[in-house]
Short mmCIF file of C-alpha atoms in Angstrom, two decimals:
data_model
loop_
_atom_site.label_atom_id
_atom_site.label_comp_id
_atom_site.label_asym_id
_atom_site.label_seq_id
_atom_site.Cartn_x
_atom_site.Cartn_y
_atom_site.Cartn_z
CA PRO A 1 92.56 -33.00 -60.13
CA ASN A 2 90.43 -36.00 -59.21
CA THR A 3 86.69 -35.63 -58.54
CA THR A 4 87.23 -35.83 -54.79
CA THR A 5 90.46 -35.11 -53.08
CA SER A 6 91.29 -36.44 -49.58
CA ILE A 7 93.33 -34.01 -47.50
CA SER A 8 96.64 -35.82 -46.63
CA GLN A 9 98.47 -35.77 -43.27
CA LEU A 10 100.75 -33.19 -44.57
CA ASP A 11 100.39 -29.70 -43.33
CA GLN A 12 99.62 -28.44 -46.81
CA LEU A 13 97.62 -29.55 -49.88
CA SER A 14 98.73 -29.30 -53.52
CA LEU A 15 96.55 -29.79 -56.49
CA SER A 16 97.68 -29.74 -60.18
CA CYS A 17 95.69 -29.15 -63.35
CA GLU A 18 96.96 -29.66 -66.94
CA ALA A 19 95.33 -28.61 -70.33
CA ILE A 20 96.32 -28.88 -73.95
CA GLY A 21 95.31 -26.67 -76.91
CA ILE A 22 96.64 -24.21 -79.45
CA PRO A 23 97.36 -21.57 -78.48
CA THR A 24 98.50 -23.07 -75.13
CA PRO A 25 95.82 -22.45 -72.54
CA ALA A 26 96.29 -20.46 -69.30
CA ILE A 27 95.12 -22.10 -66.02
CA ALA A 28 92.96 -20.28 -63.37
CA TRP A 29 91.61 -21.48 -60.08
CA SER A 30 88.47 -20.74 -58.10
CA PHE A 31 87.38 -22.03 -54.75
CA ASP A 32 85.12 -21.51 -51.71
CA LYS A 33 85.65 -21.91 -47.89
CA LEU A 34 89.45 -21.63 -48.35
CA VAL A 35 91.20 -18.73 -46.76
CA ALA A 36 92.67 -16.73 -49.64
CA ASP A 37 95.82 -15.87 -47.69
CA HIS A 38 96.54 -19.54 -47.36
CA VAL A 39 96.27 -20.18 -51.15
CA ILE A 40 99.02 -20.00 -53.73
CA THR A 41 98.45 -20.59 -57.43
CA THR A 42 100.86 -20.79 -60.43
CA SER A 43 100.23 -21.33 -64.15
CA PHE A 44 102.91 -22.16 -66.77
CA ASN A 45 102.79 -23.78 -70.27
CA GLY A 46 99.36 -25.30 -69.72
CA LYS A 47 99.98 -26.43 -66.26
CA GLY A 48 98.59 -24.96 -63.12
CA ILE A 49 99.31 -25.71 -59.38
CA LEU A 50 97.24 -24.73 -56.29
CA THR A 51 98.83 -24.93 -52.86
CA VAL A 52 96.84 -24.66 -49.65
CA SER A 53 98.69 -24.29 -46.31
CA GLY A 54 97.24 -24.31 -42.81
CA LEU A 55 94.56 -26.95 -43.45
CA LYS A 56 91.39 -26.53 -41.41
CA ALA A 57 88.53 -28.91 -40.63
CA SER A 58 86.22 -26.37 -42.06
CA TYR A 59 87.76 -26.86 -45.49
CA ASN A 60 85.90 -30.17 -45.70
CA GLY A 61 83.55 -29.98 -48.61
CA SER A 62 85.23 -27.12 -50.26
CA VAL A 63 84.79 -27.00 -54.09
CA ILE A 64 87.93 -26.11 -56.07
CA THR A 65 87.66 -25.37 -59.82
CA CYS A 66 90.43 -25.48 -62.35
CA GLU A 67 89.64 -23.53 -65.68
CA ALA A 68 91.77 -23.65 -68.88
CA THR A 69 91.27 -20.83 -71.44
CA ASN A 70 92.72 -19.82 -74.80
CA THR A 71 91.56 -17.71 -77.72
CA MET A 72 89.53 -20.54 -79.09
CA GLY A 73 87.52 -21.37 -75.90
CA SER A 74 87.58 -22.82 -72.29
CA ASP A 75 87.26 -25.87 -70.26
CA GLN A 76 86.98 -26.54 -66.53
CA TYR A 77 87.19 -29.27 -64.01
CA THR A 78 85.95 -29.29 -60.40
CA THR A 79 87.18 -31.26 -57.31
CA THR A 80 85.64 -31.43 -53.83
CA LEU A 81 87.84 -31.72 -50.74
CA THR A 82 86.81 -34.45 -48.24
CA ASN A 83 88.20 -35.75 -45.07
CA ASP A 84 86.45 -39.14 -45.26
CA THR A 85 89.82 -40.90 -45.38
CA LEU A 86 91.70 -38.16 -43.56
CA VAL A 87 94.74 -39.14 -41.60
CA VAL A 88 96.22 -36.22 -39.64
CA THR A 89 98.80 -35.67 -37.03
CA PRO A 90 97.34 -35.73 -33.48
CA ILE A 91 96.33 -32.49 -31.79
CA THR A 92 98.87 -31.18 -29.38
CA ILE A 93 98.17 -28.37 -26.89
CA THR A 94 101.35 -26.49 -26.65
CA SER A 95 100.34 -23.69 -24.29
CA LEU A 96 97.69 -23.30 -21.72
CA PRO A 97 96.80 -21.14 -18.77
CA ASP A 98 98.30 -21.70 -15.32
CA GLU A 99 96.41 -24.20 -13.11
CA LEU A 100 95.61 -21.46 -10.60
CA VAL A 101 94.94 -17.83 -11.59
CA ILE A 102 94.34 -15.17 -8.84
CA ALA A 103 92.85 -11.77 -9.81
CA ASN A 104 91.21 -8.91 -7.99
CA ILE A 105 87.50 -8.44 -7.99
CA THR A 106 86.18 -5.90 -10.65
CA SER A 107 89.39 -6.53 -12.74
CA ASN A 108 89.68 -8.35 -16.12
CA VAL A 109 91.49 -11.59 -16.78
CA THR A 110 92.49 -13.33 -20.01
CA PHE A 111 93.34 -16.98 -20.53
CA GLU A 112 95.38 -18.17 -23.64
CA CYS A 113 95.44 -21.62 -25.16
CA ARG A 114 97.52 -22.83 -28.18
CA ALA A 115 97.23 -26.16 -30.19
CA MET A 116 98.81 -27.68 -33.20
CA SER A 117 97.72 -30.31 -35.80
CA SER A 118 98.20 -30.87 -39.45
CA ILE A 119 94.70 -29.46 -39.61
CA VAL A 120 94.53 -26.20 -37.74
CA PRO A 121 92.25 -26.81 -34.73
CA GLU A 122 89.54 -24.51 -33.37
CA ILE A 123 89.82 -23.53 -29.74
CA SER A 124 86.80 -23.41 -27.43
CA TRP A 125 86.30 -23.31 -23.66
CA ARG A 126 84.31 -24.99 -20.96
CA ILE A 127 83.43 -23.57 -17.50
CA ASP A 128 82.95 -25.93 -14.57
CA TRP A 129 82.78 -28.79 -17.07
CA ASN A 130 79.66 -27.48 -18.73
CA ARG A 131 79.83 -26.46 -22.35
CA ARG A 132 78.74 -22.87 -22.81
CA ASN A 133 78.39 -20.45 -25.70
CA MET A 134 80.46 -17.95 -23.89
CA SER A 135 80.57 -15.61 -26.97
CA ASN A 136 76.98 -14.79 -26.29
CA THR A 137 77.56 -13.37 -22.78
CA GLU A 138 78.46 -9.75 -22.09
CA ARG A 139 81.31 -10.52 -19.74
CA LEU A 140 82.92 -13.47 -21.48
CA ILE A 141 84.79 -12.98 -24.82
CA THR A 142 86.20 -15.82 -26.81
CA SER A 143 88.23 -15.89 -30.02
CA SER A 144 90.08 -18.61 -31.98
CA GLU A 145 92.52 -18.17 -34.95
CA ASP A 146 95.32 -20.28 -36.34
CA GLY A 147 95.16 -22.71 -33.37
CA VAL A 148 95.32 -19.94 -30.83
CA GLY A 149 92.37 -19.26 -28.51
CA PHE A 150 91.57 -16.59 -25.98
CA LEU A 151 89.08 -16.22 -23.17
CA THR A 152 88.60 -12.86 -21.53
CA ILE A 153 86.48 -12.40 -18.40
CA THR A 154 85.58 -8.70 -17.67
CA ASN A 155 84.63 -7.06 -14.37
CA LEU A 156 85.28 -10.14 -12.14
CA ARG A 157 82.58 -10.76 -9.60
CA TRP A 158 82.60 -12.90 -6.37
CA ALA A 159 80.41 -15.43 -8.27
CA ASP A 160 83.40 -16.11 -10.57
CA HIS A 161 85.49 -17.22 -7.53
CA GLY A 162 86.27 -20.96 -7.62
CA SER A 163 85.25 -21.36 -11.31
CA ARG A 164 87.21 -23.87 -13.44
CA TYR A 165 88.01 -23.14 -17.09
CA THR A 166 89.03 -25.76 -19.65
CA CYS A 167 90.64 -25.14 -23.02
CA GLU A 168 89.52 -27.55 -25.83
CA ALA A 169 90.97 -28.09 -29.29
CA ASN A 170 89.10 -29.75 -32.18
CA ASN A 171 90.32 -30.34 -35.80
CA GLY A 172 87.16 -32.06 -36.85
CA VAL A 173 88.87 -35.38 -37.14
CA ASP A 174 90.40 -36.41 -33.83
CA GLY A 175 87.53 -35.29 -31.76
CA ILE A 176 87.92 -32.89 -28.86
CA ILE A 177 91.19 -32.65 -27.01
CA ALA A 178 90.90 -30.93 -23.63
CA SER A 179 93.49 -29.35 -21.42
CA THR A 180 93.90 -29.48 -17.69
CA ASP A 181 91.54 -27.24 -15.81
CA THR A 182 92.50 -23.65 -14.78
CA LEU A 183 90.95 -22.56 -11.27
CA LEU A 184 90.18 -19.01 -10.88
CA TYR A 185 90.33 -17.37 -7.45
CA VAL A 186 88.87 -13.75 -7.04
CA ARG A 187 90.55 -11.67 -4.42
CA SER A 188 87.76 -9.81 -2.63
CA PRO A 189 87.08 -8.08 0.82
CA PRO A 190 84.59 -9.87 3.10
CA ILE A 191 80.97 -10.17 2.14
CA ILE A 192 78.52 -11.38 4.76
CA ALA A 193 76.45 -13.91 2.88
CA ARG A 194 74.08 -15.04 5.72
CA HIS A 195 73.55 -13.71 9.26
CA PRO A 196 71.46 -15.00 12.11
CA GLY A 197 68.51 -12.66 11.51
CA MET A 198 66.96 -9.68 13.32
CA MET A 199 64.81 -11.45 15.87
CA ILE A 200 66.19 -14.56 17.66
CA SER A 201 63.91 -16.58 19.74
CA ALA A 202 65.57 -18.86 22.36
CA MET A 203 64.12 -21.30 24.79
CA MET A 204 64.68 -20.67 28.49
CA GLY A 205 67.16 -23.27 29.91
CA HIS A 206 68.44 -24.43 26.51
CA PRO A 207 71.59 -23.56 24.52
CA LEU A 208 71.38 -21.06 21.55
CA THR A 209 73.52 -21.53 18.48
CA LEU A 210 74.04 -18.58 16.05
CA THR A 211 75.80 -18.93 12.69
CA CYS A 212 77.22 -16.17 10.46
CA TRP A 213 78.57 -17.02 6.97
CA ALA A 214 81.14 -14.70 5.33
CA MET A 215 82.67 -14.87 1.88
CA GLY A 216 85.88 -13.35 0.45
CA TYR A 217 89.42 -14.30 -0.53
CA PRO A 218 91.61 -14.70 1.43
CA THR A 219 88.98 -16.47 3.50
CA PRO A 220 87.70 -13.99 6.25
CA VAL A 221 87.55 -14.47 9.90
CA VAL A 222 84.14 -14.10 11.51
CA MET A 223 83.86 -12.31 14.94
CA TRP A 224 81.01 -11.58 17.35
CA ARG A 225 79.95 -8.85 19.70
CA VAL A 226 77.34 -9.06 22.40
CA ASN A 227 75.99 -5.61 23.40
CA GLY A 228 78.98 -3.98 21.73
CA VAL A 229 81.53 -6.16 23.60
CA LYS A 230 83.85 -8.20 21.45
CA LEU A 231 84.10 -11.93 22.18
CA ASN A 232 87.72 -12.91 21.35
CA SER A 233 87.41 -16.43 22.72
CA SER A 234 85.17 -18.86 24.50
CA THR A 235 84.05 -18.11 28.11
CA ASP A 236 81.93 -19.80 30.82
CA GLU A 237 78.91 -18.37 29.13
CA TYR A 238 79.77 -18.35 25.45
CA MET A 239 81.53 -20.75 23.01
CA VAL A 240 83.11 -19.23 19.88
CA GLU A 241 84.00 -21.45 16.92
CA TYR A 242 85.21 -20.84 13.35
CA ARG A 243 84.56 -23.34 10.58
CA GLY A 244 85.77 -22.50 7.05
CA GLY A 245 83.91 -19.20 6.45
CA ALA A 246 81.27 -19.80 9.07
CA GLY A 247 81.48 -18.22 12.54
CA ILE A 248 79.56 -19.99 15.35
CA LEU A 249 78.49 -18.43 18.61
CA VAL A 250 76.94 -20.76 21.20
CA ILE A 251 75.24 -19.31 24.36
CA LYS A 252 75.56 -22.37 26.54
CA MET A 253 72.48 -21.87 28.70
CA MET A 254 69.71 -19.27 28.02
CA GLU A 255 68.62 -17.32 31.02
CA TYR A 256 66.18 -14.50 31.23
CA GLU A 257 68.99 -12.06 31.69
CA TYR A 258 69.78 -12.48 28.01
CA GLU A 259 66.43 -11.01 27.02
CA GLY A 260 67.04 -8.09 24.74
CA ASP A 261 70.77 -8.74 24.18
CA VAL A 262 72.11 -7.39 20.84
CA VAL A 263 74.47 -9.72 18.92
CA THR A 264 76.53 -8.39 15.98
CA CYS A 265 78.38 -10.46 13.32
CA GLU A 266 81.63 -9.07 11.81
CA ALA A 267 84.09 -10.36 9.25
CA GLU A 268 87.66 -9.40 8.26
CA ASN A 269 90.50 -10.33 5.80
CA GLU A 270 93.49 -8.46 4.62
CA LEU A 271 91.47 -6.66 2.00
CA GLY A 272 88.73 -5.28 4.31
CA TYR A 273 86.35 -5.30 7.23
CA ILE A 274 82.55 -5.55 7.36
CA VAL A 275 79.77 -5.57 9.94
CA SER A 276 76.44 -7.39 9.42
CA PRO A 277 73.87 -4.82 8.26
CA ILE A 278 71.34 -6.21 10.77
CA ASP A 279 71.88 -6.76 14.49
CA SER A 280 70.26 -9.84 16.09
CA ILE A 281 68.11 -9.21 19.18
CA ILE A 282 67.64 -12.16 21.51
CA HIS A 283 64.12 -12.92 22.94
CA VAL A 284 64.02 -15.58 25.51
CA ARG A 285 60.86 -17.78 25.16
CA THR A 286 59.43 -18.24 28.64
CA GLY A 287 56.14 -18.98 30.19
CA PRO A 288 54.36 -16.00 31.66
CA MET A 289 55.01 -14.46 35.12
CA ILE A 290 52.72 -11.93 36.64
CA THR A 291 54.87 -8.96 37.70
CA ALA A 292 52.16 -6.42 38.71
CA PRO A 293 48.79 -7.73 39.78
CA PRO A 294 45.79 -5.61 40.77
CA PRO A 295 45.50 -4.64 44.48
CA ALA A 296 44.05 -7.22 46.97
CA GLU A 297 41.15 -4.86 47.76
CA VAL A 298 39.44 -2.00 45.97
CA PHE A 299 36.73 0.33 47.33
CA VAL A 300 34.30 1.76 44.80
CA ASP A 301 31.21 4.01 44.91
CA GLU A 302 28.13 2.47 43.40
CA GLY A 303 27.44 3.88 39.91
CA THR A 304 31.02 4.76 39.16
CA SER A 305 33.49 2.75 36.98
CA LEU A 306 36.39 0.59 38.08
CA THR A 307 39.48 -0.32 35.95
CA LEU A 308 41.87 -3.06 37.12
CA GLU A 309 45.21 -3.49 35.43
CA CYS A 310 47.45 -6.57 35.37
CA THR A 311 51.06 -6.92 34.02
CA ALA A 312 52.87 -10.09 33.19
CA SER A 313 56.31 -10.81 31.65
CA GLY A 314 57.10 -13.64 29.16
CA TYR A 315 57.93 -14.24 25.49
CA PRO A 316 55.85 -14.15 23.42
CA PRO A 317 54.21 -11.45 25.49
CA PRO A 318 51.30 -13.13 27.23
CA ASP A 319 47.62 -12.31 26.95
CA ILE A 320 45.80 -11.23 30.16
CA THR A 321 42.44 -12.82 31.03
CA TRP A 322 40.18 -12.54 34.16
CA ARG A 323 38.02 -14.58 36.46
CA LEU A 324 35.09 -13.39 38.54
CA ASN A 325 34.47 -15.51 41.60
CA LEU A 326 36.88 -18.01 40.19
CA ALA A 327 34.76 -18.40 36.97
CA PRO A 328 36.56 -17.56 33.65
CA PHE A 329 35.38 -14.37 31.99
CA HIS A 330 36.95 -13.94 28.60
CA ILE A 331 34.42 -11.96 26.62
CA THR A 332 33.45 -8.40 26.95
CA GLY A 333 30.03 -8.11 28.50
CA LEU A 334 27.42 -5.30 28.83
CA ASN A 335 29.21 -3.52 31.48
CA MET A 336 32.57 -5.30 31.52
CA THR A 337 35.37 -4.57 29.01
CA ILE A 338 38.62 -6.62 28.61
CA THR A 339 41.38 -4.79 26.82
CA GLN A 340 44.84 -6.21 25.72
CA LEU A 341 47.22 -3.23 25.77
CA GLY A 342 50.10 -5.28 24.45
CA GLY A 343 53.43 -6.26 25.96
CA GLY A 344 51.76 -8.41 28.60
CA VAL A 345 49.50 -5.64 29.89
CA GLY A 346 45.74 -6.06 30.09
CA THR A 347 42.80 -4.28 31.78
CA LEU A 348 39.30 -5.08 33.04
CA THR A 349 36.80 -2.26 33.23
CA ILE A 350 33.48 -2.47 35.00
CA ASP A 351 31.15 0.37 34.17
CA PRO A 352 29.05 1.00 36.08
CA ILE A 353 29.68 -0.63 39.39
CA THR A 354 26.45 -2.02 40.86
CA ASP A 355 25.53 -3.50 44.16
CA GLU A 356 25.87 -7.00 42.64
CA TYR A 357 29.63 -6.65 42.66
CA GLN A 358 29.76 -6.26 46.42
CA GLY A 359 32.38 -8.82 47.64
CA VAL A 360 33.11 -10.21 44.20
CA LEU A 361 36.63 -11.67 43.72
CA VAL A 362 38.51 -10.78 40.64
CA THR A 363 41.47 -12.83 39.51
CA CYS A 364 44.13 -11.94 36.92
CA GLU A 365 45.50 -14.72 34.68
CA ALA A 366 48.36 -14.63 31.99
CA ALA A 367 48.99 -17.21 29.24
CA ASN A 368 51.19 -17.70 26.14
CA GLU A 369 52.16 -20.69 24.08
CA TYR A 370 54.62 -21.84 26.76
CA GLY A 371 52.31 -21.89 29.74
CA ASP A 372 49.73 -19.99 31.88
CA VAL A 373 49.82 -18.51 35.39
CA THR A 374 47.27 -17.09 37.96
CA ALA A 375 47.98 -14.23 40.20
CA ASP A 376 48.81 -15.16 43.73
CA THR A 377 46.02 -13.05 45.29
CA ASP A 378 42.59 -12.21 44.24
CA THR A 379 41.03 -8.68 44.20
CA THR A 380 37.99 -8.07 46.38
CA ILE A 381 35.61 -5.40 45.33
CA HIS A 382 33.91 -3.36 48.06
CA VAL A 383 30.95 -1.29 46.92
CA TYR A 384 29.88 1.93 48.67
CA HIS A 385 26.13 2.64 48.35
CA SER A 386 24.82 6.09 47.59
CA MET A 387 24.20 8.31 50.72
CA THR A 388 21.93 11.27 51.44
CA LEU A 389 22.04 13.86 54.33
CA THR A 390 18.73 14.40 56.22
CA SER A 391 17.68 17.48 58.31
CA THR A 392 14.44 18.75 59.73
CA GLY A 393 12.14 19.53 56.91
CA SER A 394 14.74 18.98 54.04
CA THR A 395 16.65 16.40 52.14
CA GLU A 396 20.09 17.11 50.61
CA THR A 397 22.59 15.17 48.54
CA PRO A 398 26.15 15.22 50.07
CA LEU A 399 28.94 16.91 48.28
CA ASN A 400 31.78 14.98 46.77
CA THR A 401 34.97 16.08 48.33
CA GLY A 402 37.48 13.53 47.00
CA THR A 403 38.35 10.98 44.35
CA TYR A 404 39.12 7.32 45.03
CA SER A 405 41.60 5.15 43.14
CA SER A 406 41.59 1.31 42.96
CA THR A 407 44.35 1.01 45.62
CA GLY A 408 44.12 1.72 49.34
CA THR A 409 41.71 1.12 52.15
CA ARG A 410 38.38 2.91 52.33
CA PRO A 411 37.80 4.42 55.81
CA SER A 412 34.34 4.26 57.40
CA THR A 413 34.36 7.84 58.34
CA GLY A 414 35.89 11.09 57.15
CA THR A 415 37.25 11.91 53.67
CA GLN A 416 39.54 9.54 51.62
CA SER A 417 42.28 10.82 49.35
CA SER A 418 43.05 9.26 45.99
CA SER A 419 46.12 7.65 47.47
CA GLY A 420 44.25 5.74 50.17
CA THR A 421 45.36 8.06 53.06
CA GLN A 422 42.53 8.95 55.49
CA LEU A 423 42.05 12.66 55.96
CA SER A 424 41.39 13.47 59.68
CA THR A 425 38.02 14.82 60.65
CA ASP A 426 37.64 16.92 63.81
CA THR A 427 34.31 16.29 65.42
CA SER A 428 35.14 17.64 68.87
CA ASP A 429 32.91 20.65 68.44
CA VAL A 430 30.07 18.62 67.10
CA GLY A 431 27.63 17.40 69.75
CA THR A 432 24.28 18.27 71.56
CA ASP A 433 22.59 17.70 74.81
CA SER A 434 18.97 17.30 75.12
CA ALA A 435 18.31 20.91 76.48
CA ASP A 436 20.30 22.54 73.67
CA THR A 437 18.66 20.42 71.05
CA SER A 438 15.10 21.24 72.14
CA ALA A 439 15.79 24.98 72.28
CA SER A 440 17.93 25.33 69.15
CA SER A 441 16.59 26.31 65.72
CA GLU A 442 19.71 24.92 63.88
CA PRO A 443 19.20 21.47 62.45
CA VAL A 444 21.71 18.71 63.32
CA GLN A 445 22.75 16.65 60.20
CA SER A 446 23.72 12.94 60.32
CA TYR A 447 24.13 10.04 57.89
CA SER A 448 25.08 6.40 57.87
CA THR A 449 26.86 4.12 55.28
CA ALA A 450 27.16 0.43 54.88
CA VAL A 451 30.44 -1.16 54.03
CA GLY A 452 30.58 -4.81 53.88
CA GLY A 453 27.51 -5.06 56.12
CA SER A 454 28.71 -2.82 58.91
CA SER A 455 27.48 0.78 59.64
CA SER A 456 28.93 3.88 61.17
CA THR A 457 27.57 7.27 62.14
CA ASP A 458 29.33 10.63 61.70
CA THR A 459 28.50 14.26 61.47
CA GLY A 460 29.36 16.78 58.87
CA VAL A 461 29.54 16.37 55.05
CA SER A 462 31.79 13.76 53.40
CA GLY A 463 31.66 12.26 49.78
CA VAL A 464 33.82 9.92 47.85
CA THR A 465 33.67 9.10 44.10
CA SER A 466 35.42 6.23 42.46
CA THR A 467 37.06 6.57 39.01
CA GLY A 468 38.71 3.23 39.17
#
């Protein structure tokens, strides 16, 4: 053969080799790159023929050696195949996958592609127009032999849905010839891909829009429940929409009555039904409103402690602050403690109560990022001073017979219960005239108290302590 041999446009290649000598030499062939099953060799009367069928682009550069041998010696000649001047028949893709393939999730799917050329083409695959070495992935298996290529995808996932696969044939000469795309749909029950979230903040007086995305094939329908009640269609309060995999719920106008409502997203198709793993709880963002202020008046014994409580609604929950005689007081002092109990509840504790708090006005205020508010009424503190009972020749401290809370009206005489109800005191049998007094050896006890600058006189023993 020649030193270089160009592969012809025929589907096979034949090379001949002749040798002379006495005795007549035998012809033998050796080669690399060629597929042995595609090679046929013959030798007769000093002439040998090598035939190669199913030419491949990979044969380019193959070295073929013809060797002649008799009893007197041997000789050889080498030729190299080249496709520098190769003229081949065009590649024709004769079989390819359907344009749309539908398979169930977790199943396997196999695509087949066949191509022809005078040089057998190699088959490869592209996914979504990106060239990938799919043989290196654990779920994608490719093979190519004699112009037939296979792509197998195992354990289909939802992520494979909508992917496009392209068969490509290459004989090393014509370049890459691509087939039409094959679109893969994966049948799957619904999957909720995105839900509104657990805590939903909504501004009072404004609409609220919630969106829930569901995936699956056939495309699932998204549904809503509010406090367990299914919303089948739009109402005066709600607007329900569905836009290609997304369910939309619009609460047209947020009112405080929606506070704490539980919204649930659901999705369904012919393969299954799913509920969002997380419910959404609505919190209506509002400025604060004081719902339980302290009483208008409190009566406290000097030296005891007083605790005032104030409660306000609003979202976010407001902080409670205080004013004394209309002056702001935000920091805990030596005998005053401000406590935020959370949820819009706060307390002010004064311990101990001293005479300087007589007539002081205490005001509750509440504030969050949407506003602040002051209680409609102030709380007036009335301080009872300590009292002693006097008698001839002795001084005694009165007994405490009751406990006083921060609500109610302190009476000027008698004993006060913790709910502010005056207990009656019978004094009909207490009294003296000048004659009895001068002759009696029993002392008569009396005391006086000051409340807000007034005084009263009574007989008997009465004591009140304040625990705030």
